[in-house]
Structure formats: structure tokens, C-alpha cells
Short mmCIF file of C-alpha atoms and ligand atoms in Angstrom, two decimals:
data_model
loop_
_atom_site.label_atom_id
_atom_site.label_comp_id
_atom_site.label_asym_id
_atom_site.label_seq_id
_atom_site.Cartn_x
_atom_site.Cartn_y
_atom_site.Cartn_z
CA MET A 17 79.10 -8.29 11.18
CA SER A 18 82.39 -6.45 10.72
CA ILE A 19 83.99 -3.32 12.08
CA ALA A 20 83.45 -1.65 8.69
CA VAL A 21 79.74 -2.40 8.96
CA LEU A 22 79.70 -0.94 12.45
CA MET A 23 81.28 2.29 11.25
CA LEU A 24 78.97 2.52 8.24
CA ALA A 25 75.95 2.00 10.47
CA ALA A 26 77.17 4.72 12.81
CA SER A 27 77.53 7.22 10.01
CA THR A 28 74.18 6.43 8.34
CA SER A 29 72.35 6.86 11.63
CA VAL A 30 73.76 10.37 11.88
CA VAL A 31 72.59 11.17 8.35
CA ALA A 32 69.13 9.75 9.06
CA ALA A 33 68.83 11.72 12.27
CA ALA A 34 69.53 14.91 10.36
CA GLY A 35 66.80 14.18 7.81
CA ARG A 36 63.04 14.25 8.06
CA GLY A 37 61.62 12.19 10.92
CA ALA A 38 60.31 8.83 9.74
CA LEU A 39 57.23 9.25 11.91
CA GLY A 40 56.06 12.36 10.16
CA GLY A 41 57.68 14.38 12.91
CA GLU A 42 55.45 16.87 14.63
CA SER A 43 52.11 15.96 13.08
CA GLN A 44 49.31 16.71 15.53
CA ARG A 45 47.24 13.58 15.39
CA THR A 46 46.79 10.08 16.74
CA GLU A 47 47.66 7.31 14.36
CA VAL A 48 47.28 3.52 14.55
CA LEU A 49 49.84 1.73 12.38
CA PHE A 50 49.34 -2.02 12.03
CA LEU A 51 52.71 -3.75 11.91
CA GLY A 52 51.30 -7.26 12.10
CA THR A 53 47.72 -8.44 11.62
CA ALA A 54 47.89 -12.26 11.77
CA GLY A 55 47.12 -14.30 14.85
CA GLY A 56 49.65 -17.05 15.55
CA PRO A 57 51.48 -19.14 16.28
CA PRO A 58 51.71 -20.54 12.71
CA LEU A 59 53.66 -17.98 10.66
CA ARG A 60 52.01 -16.50 7.58
CA LEU A 61 53.54 -15.45 4.33
CA ASP A 62 51.50 -12.29 3.84
CA ARG A 63 50.93 -11.11 7.41
CA SER A 64 53.25 -10.52 10.32
CA GLU A 65 52.39 -11.52 13.90
CA PRO A 66 50.46 -9.14 16.16
CA SER A 67 52.10 -5.77 16.74
CA THR A 68 50.66 -2.28 16.58
CA LEU A 69 52.18 1.18 16.77
CA LEU A 70 50.20 3.96 18.35
CA ILE A 71 51.72 7.27 17.26
CA VAL A 72 50.56 10.37 19.11
CA ASP A 73 51.80 13.74 17.85
CA GLY A 74 54.73 11.89 16.31
CA ARG A 75 55.64 9.89 19.44
CA PRO A 76 55.48 6.12 18.94
CA TYR A 77 54.24 3.54 21.47
CA LEU A 78 54.51 -0.14 20.59
CA ILE A 79 51.79 -2.57 21.62
CA ASP A 80 52.87 -6.22 21.45
CA CYS A 81 55.78 -7.47 19.49
CA GLY A 82 55.19 -10.68 17.49
CA ILE A 83 57.66 -12.21 15.04
CA GLY A 84 58.25 -9.80 12.15
CA THR A 85 57.77 -6.58 14.12
CA MET A 86 61.25 -5.23 13.40
CA ARG A 87 61.07 -5.83 9.67
CA ARG A 88 57.64 -4.23 9.44
CA MET A 89 58.94 -1.19 11.33
CA LEU A 90 61.76 -0.87 8.83
CA ARG A 91 59.28 -1.11 5.97
CA ALA A 92 57.12 1.59 7.61
CA GLY A 93 60.13 3.87 7.96
CA VAL A 94 60.00 3.80 11.75
CA LYS A 95 63.26 3.60 13.68
CA SER A 96 62.82 1.18 16.56
CA GLU A 97 65.24 3.19 18.69
CA GLN A 98 62.70 6.03 18.66
CA VAL A 99 60.20 3.77 20.42
CA ARG A 100 60.80 4.35 24.11
CA THR A 101 57.66 2.71 25.48
CA ILE A 102 56.42 -0.82 24.80
CA PHE A 103 53.27 -2.45 26.19
CA PHE A 104 52.49 -6.16 26.25
CA THR A 105 48.86 -7.26 26.45
CA HIS A 106 49.93 -10.79 27.38
CA LEU A 107 52.92 -13.03 26.83
CA HIS A 108 51.72 -15.60 24.33
CA ALA A 109 54.47 -16.43 21.86
CA ASP A 110 52.75 -14.77 18.88
CA HIS A 111 52.72 -11.47 20.80
CA ASP A 112 56.27 -11.37 22.18
CA LEU A 113 58.81 -13.37 20.16
CA GLY A 114 59.74 -10.34 18.04
CA LEU A 115 60.97 -8.42 21.09
CA ALA A 116 64.56 -9.65 20.87
CA ASP A 117 64.90 -8.25 17.33
CA VAL A 118 63.67 -4.84 18.44
CA MET A 119 65.91 -4.84 21.52
CA ALA A 120 68.95 -5.90 19.47
CA ASN A 121 68.45 -3.03 17.04
CA ASP A 122 67.91 -0.55 19.89
CA PHE A 123 70.94 -1.80 21.81
CA PHE A 124 73.16 -1.67 18.74
CA ARG A 125 72.04 1.81 17.73
CA GLN A 126 72.42 3.14 21.25
CA SER A 127 75.84 1.54 21.68
CA VAL A 128 77.12 2.97 18.42
CA ALA A 129 75.80 6.39 19.36
CA GLY A 130 77.50 6.05 22.75
CA ARG A 131 74.46 6.87 24.82
CA ALA A 132 72.05 4.71 26.75
CA GLN A 133 68.48 5.94 26.89
CA PRO A 134 65.93 3.86 28.76
CA VAL A 135 63.31 1.87 26.89
CA ASN A 136 60.41 1.21 29.23
CA ILE A 137 58.53 -2.06 28.81
CA TYR A 138 55.17 -2.58 30.54
CA GLY A 139 53.46 -5.93 30.89
CA PRO A 140 51.91 -8.64 33.05
CA PRO A 141 53.81 -10.92 35.44
CA GLN A 142 56.84 -12.60 33.80
CA THR A 143 57.57 -9.60 31.57
CA LYS A 144 60.83 -9.00 33.46
CA GLU A 145 61.87 -12.61 32.92
CA LEU A 146 61.13 -12.21 29.20
CA VAL A 147 63.03 -8.93 28.84
CA ASP A 148 66.06 -10.05 30.87
CA ALA A 149 66.29 -13.31 28.91
CA ALA A 150 66.06 -11.41 25.62
CA PHE A 151 68.81 -9.01 26.71
CA HIS A 152 71.08 -11.92 27.66
CA PHE A 153 70.34 -13.54 24.30
CA ILE A 154 71.20 -10.46 22.23
CA THR A 155 74.42 -9.58 24.07
CA VAL A 156 76.05 -12.92 23.18
CA GLY A 157 76.26 -11.76 19.58
CA PHE A 158 77.75 -8.40 20.52
CA ARG A 159 80.56 -9.79 22.72
CA PRO A 160 83.12 -9.99 19.90
CA PHE A 161 82.83 -6.19 19.57
CA GLU A 162 83.38 -5.45 23.22
CA ASN A 163 86.30 -3.14 22.50
CA LEU A 164 84.00 -0.97 20.36
CA LEU A 165 80.66 -1.20 22.06
CA LEU A 166 81.41 -1.63 25.75
CA PRO A 167 81.19 1.43 27.97
CA ALA A 168 84.24 2.45 30.02
CA ASN A 169 83.15 0.42 33.07
CA GLY A 170 83.53 -2.78 31.05
CA SER A 171 80.09 -4.37 31.23
CA TYR A 172 76.95 -4.22 29.15
CA ARG A 173 74.21 -2.28 30.86
CA SER A 174 70.69 -2.97 29.78
CA PRO A 175 68.73 0.15 28.79
CA PHE A 176 65.51 -1.90 29.00
CA VAL A 177 63.49 -1.15 32.12
CA THR A 178 60.61 -3.46 32.94
CA HIS A 179 57.41 -2.42 34.71
CA GLU A 180 55.20 -5.37 35.66
CA PHE A 181 51.65 -5.01 36.89
CA ASP A 182 49.06 -7.59 37.86
CA ARG A 183 45.86 -5.66 38.44
CA ASP A 184 43.44 -3.30 36.77
CA GLY A 185 43.96 0.45 36.75
CA VAL A 186 46.14 3.17 35.25
CA ILE A 187 49.49 1.62 34.36
CA PHE A 188 51.09 4.47 32.42
CA GLN A 189 50.76 8.20 31.94
CA ASP A 190 52.88 10.83 30.24
CA ASP A 191 52.13 14.17 28.60
CA LYS A 192 50.51 12.49 25.56
CA ILE A 193 48.62 9.41 26.72
CA ARG A 194 47.10 7.68 29.71
CA VAL A 195 46.78 3.90 29.68
CA THR A 196 44.25 2.00 31.78
CA ALA A 197 44.44 -1.79 31.92
CA ALA A 198 41.69 -4.31 32.59
CA GLU A 199 42.22 -8.05 32.91
CA ASN A 200 40.25 -9.87 30.21
CA SER A 201 39.01 -13.42 29.68
CA HIS A 202 41.81 -14.77 27.47
CA TYR A 203 42.96 -17.13 30.25
CA ALA A 204 39.46 -17.83 31.58
CA LEU A 205 39.82 -21.61 31.26
CA MET A 206 43.11 -21.76 33.13
CA PRO A 207 42.97 -23.26 36.67
CA PRO A 208 42.60 -20.45 39.26
CA GLN A 209 46.01 -21.00 40.90
CA ARG A 210 47.78 -20.54 37.55
CA ARG A 211 45.85 -17.36 36.80
CA ARG A 212 47.88 -15.55 39.43
CA GLN A 213 50.92 -16.13 37.26
CA PHE A 214 49.39 -15.72 33.78
CA LYS A 215 47.46 -12.58 33.05
CA SER A 216 46.08 -11.01 29.90
CA PHE A 217 45.04 -7.36 29.70
CA SER A 218 43.11 -5.03 27.43
CA TYR A 219 44.10 -1.36 27.28
CA ARG A 220 42.19 1.88 27.11
CA VAL A 221 44.44 4.65 25.80
CA GLU A 222 43.37 8.26 26.12
CA THR A 223 45.10 10.60 23.67
CA PRO A 224 44.58 14.31 22.89
CA HIS A 225 42.55 13.24 19.83
CA GLY A 226 40.34 10.55 21.30
CA VAL A 227 40.17 7.22 23.09
CA ILE A 228 41.41 3.95 21.60
CA VAL A 229 40.79 0.58 23.22
CA PHE A 230 42.98 -2.40 22.36
CA THR A 231 41.37 -5.71 23.24
CA GLY A 232 44.58 -7.71 22.94
CA ASP A 233 43.46 -11.34 22.96
CA THR A 234 40.25 -11.95 24.87
CA GLY A 235 36.99 -13.79 24.83
CA PRO A 236 33.68 -12.07 25.55
CA SER A 237 34.25 -10.06 28.73
CA GLN A 238 32.23 -7.63 30.80
CA ALA A 239 35.47 -6.03 31.95
CA VAL A 240 36.47 -5.27 28.35
CA GLU A 241 33.00 -3.95 27.60
CA ARG A 242 33.27 -1.56 30.55
CA LEU A 243 36.79 -0.54 29.51
CA ALA A 244 35.63 0.18 25.95
CA ARG A 245 32.61 2.27 26.92
CA GLY A 246 32.27 5.30 24.63
CA ALA A 247 35.68 4.82 22.99
CA ASP A 248 36.32 6.43 19.62
CA VAL A 249 38.04 3.31 18.31
CA LEU A 250 37.99 -0.35 19.29
CA VAL A 251 40.99 -2.32 17.99
CA ALA A 252 39.71 -5.87 18.28
CA GLU A 253 41.21 -9.29 17.78
CA ALA A 254 39.14 -11.10 15.17
CA ASN A 255 40.03 -14.66 15.81
CA ASN A 256 37.28 -16.11 13.67
CA GLY A 257 35.45 -14.68 10.71
CA ASP A 258 32.43 -16.76 11.60
CA PRO A 259 31.38 -18.96 14.55
CA GLN A 260 31.20 -21.95 12.20
CA ASP A 261 34.93 -21.56 11.52
CA VAL A 262 35.65 -22.97 14.97
CA GLU A 263 33.81 -26.16 14.10
CA LYS A 264 35.66 -26.53 10.79
CA VAL A 265 39.09 -25.86 12.29
CA THR A 266 38.47 -28.15 15.25
CA ALA A 267 37.37 -30.99 12.99
CA SER A 268 40.40 -30.61 10.75
CA MET A 269 42.88 -30.35 13.66
CA ALA A 270 41.27 -33.33 15.41
CA ALA A 271 41.54 -35.48 12.27
CA HIS A 272 45.10 -34.37 11.58
CA SER A 273 46.37 -34.87 15.15
CA HIS A 274 44.23 -37.89 16.09
CA TRP A 275 42.73 -36.05 19.06
CA SER A 276 40.44 -37.62 21.61
CA SER A 277 37.02 -36.01 21.91
CA LYS A 278 38.22 -34.39 25.16
CA GLN A 279 41.16 -32.76 23.39
CA ALA A 280 38.89 -31.54 20.60
CA GLN A 281 36.48 -30.14 23.16
CA ALA A 282 39.30 -28.24 24.95
CA PHE A 283 40.47 -26.77 21.64
CA ARG A 284 36.95 -25.69 20.70
CA ALA A 285 36.41 -24.17 24.16
CA HIS A 286 39.60 -22.14 23.86
CA PHE A 287 38.27 -20.40 20.74
CA GLU A 288 34.74 -20.01 22.04
CA VAL A 289 35.60 -18.70 25.50
CA GLU A 290 39.06 -17.15 25.15
CA HIS A 291 38.85 -15.45 21.72
CA LEU A 292 36.38 -13.23 19.87
CA ASP A 293 34.59 -14.05 16.66
CA THR A 294 33.23 -11.24 14.54
CA HIS A 295 29.69 -11.52 15.87
CA GLU A 296 30.97 -11.17 19.43
CA ILE A 297 32.99 -8.12 18.38
CA GLY A 298 29.80 -6.60 16.95
CA HIS A 299 27.99 -7.13 20.25
CA LEU A 300 30.92 -5.72 22.21
CA ALA A 301 31.13 -2.63 19.99
CA ALA A 302 27.37 -2.02 20.12
CA ASN A 303 27.04 -2.56 23.88
CA ALA A 304 30.04 -0.36 24.65
CA ARG A 305 28.81 2.26 22.15
CA VAL A 306 32.20 2.68 20.52
CA LYS A 307 32.32 4.84 17.40
CA ALA A 308 34.46 2.68 15.07
CA VAL A 309 36.12 -0.75 14.91
CA LEU A 310 39.49 -1.83 13.55
CA LEU A 311 40.06 -5.58 13.23
CA TYR A 312 43.32 -7.54 13.31
CA HIS A 313 44.79 -10.84 14.59
CA TYR A 314 43.01 -12.74 11.81
CA VAL A 315 42.76 -16.48 12.24
CA PRO A 316 42.82 -18.96 10.63
CA GLU A 317 43.17 -18.15 6.93
CA ASN A 318 46.49 -17.21 5.41
CA LYS A 319 44.87 -14.33 3.57
CA ALA A 320 41.83 -13.29 5.52
CA ASP A 321 38.61 -12.60 3.66
CA GLN A 322 38.32 -9.11 5.04
CA ALA A 323 34.85 -8.46 3.67
CA ALA A 324 33.56 -11.48 5.59
CA TYR A 325 35.17 -10.22 8.81
CA VAL A 326 33.56 -6.81 8.38
CA ARG A 327 30.15 -8.35 7.57
CA GLY A 328 30.25 -10.40 10.77
CA VAL A 329 30.79 -7.32 12.94
CA ARG A 330 28.10 -5.39 11.05
CA THR A 331 25.40 -7.87 12.00
CA SER A 332 25.07 -6.00 15.29
CA PHE A 333 27.20 -2.84 14.98
CA SER A 334 26.24 -0.03 12.62
CA GLY A 335 29.36 2.17 12.84
CA PRO A 336 32.42 2.07 10.56
CA VAL A 337 34.37 -1.23 10.55
CA PHE A 338 37.75 -1.65 8.91
CA ALA A 339 39.81 -4.81 8.34
CA PRO A 340 43.40 -3.59 7.85
CA ASP A 341 46.38 -5.26 6.24
CA ASP A 342 49.90 -5.03 7.61
CA LEU A 343 51.30 -1.48 7.37
CA ASP A 344 47.88 0.15 7.01
CA ARG A 345 47.59 3.41 8.96
CA TYR A 346 44.45 4.91 10.48
CA CYS A 347 44.21 8.45 11.77
CA LEU A 348 42.00 9.78 14.53
CA GLY A 349 41.11 13.44 14.49
CA GLY A 350 38.24 15.89 14.31
CA GLY A 351 36.41 13.91 11.62
CA GLY A 352 36.59 10.57 13.45
CA LEU A 353 38.60 7.61 12.22
CA SER A 354 39.81 7.29 8.63
CA ARG A 355 42.72 5.99 6.57
CA CYS A 356 45.65 8.36 7.02
CA PRO A 357 46.24 10.65 4.06
ZN1 ZN B 430 47.28 -13.99 19.88
ZN1 ZN B 431 46.96 -15.03 23.12
#
């Protein structure tokens, strides 16, 4: 990075701000924009790690932040510095390692513009540790430009404000949305004493145009079913296209890594108890009487067979089911859920 680049970036941000908003500006609707649809941690060529933008009347909220989030936002024409609220469902690496990229871009843009506006980050215990560590990490690279980027008081101030929570209930509300969290079963197999430290949540988001429930990562869960009751849209992790996938993947991993039968059993149990296959999503959607389902977080194929994922859900759910790719947008309005025009 050079001073010339800094100046160029400063001037282009002014030009962009004067142009049409990348989010479609004032559109009166709720939109779900999939930035990343692959489950991790192995990185995929054709899909980014889990990250979703919820855009309500033009205001963006980011849910999870896997590797590749920043690049997908650029591709979607969304400026990360316009995202002032970020939610983490849980802190597995595939859901949070892209945060530093987003923070670096925000910090740089804000520093160049000479104003610090808070970015609020909501998540389970250890979110503050994650955010503070990421801020420390990104400022190392900005130190050589202290004379340009530092405020008058001579020290970098973090604009990132963390809000941790560890129990169910309303965790956020503004004039557009209300977010209710419920702990799910993604860490069900963890010893009880560790579950005080590690928590995984699903979110119910009420918007002016309807209710959207994000499962995050979870296994079958009564709490998630209650949270999803009557929702217009269920955004569900689809960790397996078919229950038999677990058997195939376990066998191949066990052979490759020379696992004992106990290790293989623990791996299989993780998928069966702590993730959802498509049949379980169908049951969840039917029992909760949601109106439509959006799938993501595909595992394990590099390029998911989307038709198979949809078929699995349809075995017990008769409403619309979609299996998006990265950068697909879905709009919620008077006519229900559909691809955005
Ligand atoms: Zn995950
Ligand atoms: Zn996870």
C-alpha cells in the first residue's frame, strides 16, 4: 500500500458515495443475499464460507462472516462500511474467519474519511475476544501510515463495539428489525461444563415484511422448532443432502485418517446430532409451519447437487424450497418469497 493508493481510495469513496446506493437504496422490502453457501472448514472453489446479508428497506445486517465474505460483498456491490450491525450465530472457524477482512476494510474507509462510526457486533461468549484480536491484527498493517490515519490523540480507536449474550431472548431491536435468539443443539455433545463457554444460537428476525428464521448450525432441536413457528422463511443449514451421506463421509474419513472405531463414531454423531440433513429440515419446516425454506451451508460436495437437497426437504414439507448459490438474492414481500427481480 502506498500514500498514492490511500489518496486514490479516499477520492473514489467520495465519488461512490455520491452515486446510486449499492444496496438499491430506499427499496421497501426485505431481502436475503447469500454471500457464502458452503459449510466448512475445507475451502471450496465455487462457494464461499457461510455469510448472509439481510437487507431491510436498504439497510444491511450481516449474519456470520466466513472466509470470502468481503470479496463476495464487493462482487454484490455492497460496501462493507455500510454494514453497521453484525450477528454471529456461533464462533466456529467457518463462520467467523472472514471478520478481519471486513473490519480492515471498514477501519480503512472510516480512517480515510476521518470519522469513526460504531459497528456493533453481536454474538455468543468469546465474541469480544474474537473482535479485539481481529482489531489488533488489522492495525499492525496500518501502523506505517500513522501520520495519515491516526486521529489527533495519537492512538487507534476501535469503532467495533461488541455485545455478547449467553441466553435466549431478544438480543437486538431497532426501527427495522427485532432479533430473538434461541440456543440450539449444535454443541449438544459437548461436556456440560464447556457448554457454558461455547454457545450456538438460531435467530428469529422480525421485519416489516415478514419473519425470517436463521438456523445457523444446529441439529434437530425443539428450541429451534419453537423459534421458527409460523415464520415466512426458514434459512436452514443443509449439512447433508441425504442421511446416507454421513455414512459415506465417515467411512472415507476413517479410512483416510486411520481412525479408531471410537473416533469414527464421534464424527458420525457430530453430523447426526449437531447438524441437519435435508429430511430433518423438512420435518422442522413442516412442524413449525413455516411458509418457505432457503437452504445453504452445503456439505460435503464441492458443487452441491441442489435438486437432491430440495428433494430431501420435500419428502415432508410441501411449501417452496430453494437451494441458492452464492450471491443469489431472495425477496420477501406481499407475494411471499421469490427471487429478487
Ligand atoms: Zn458451519
Ligand atoms: Zn458450526
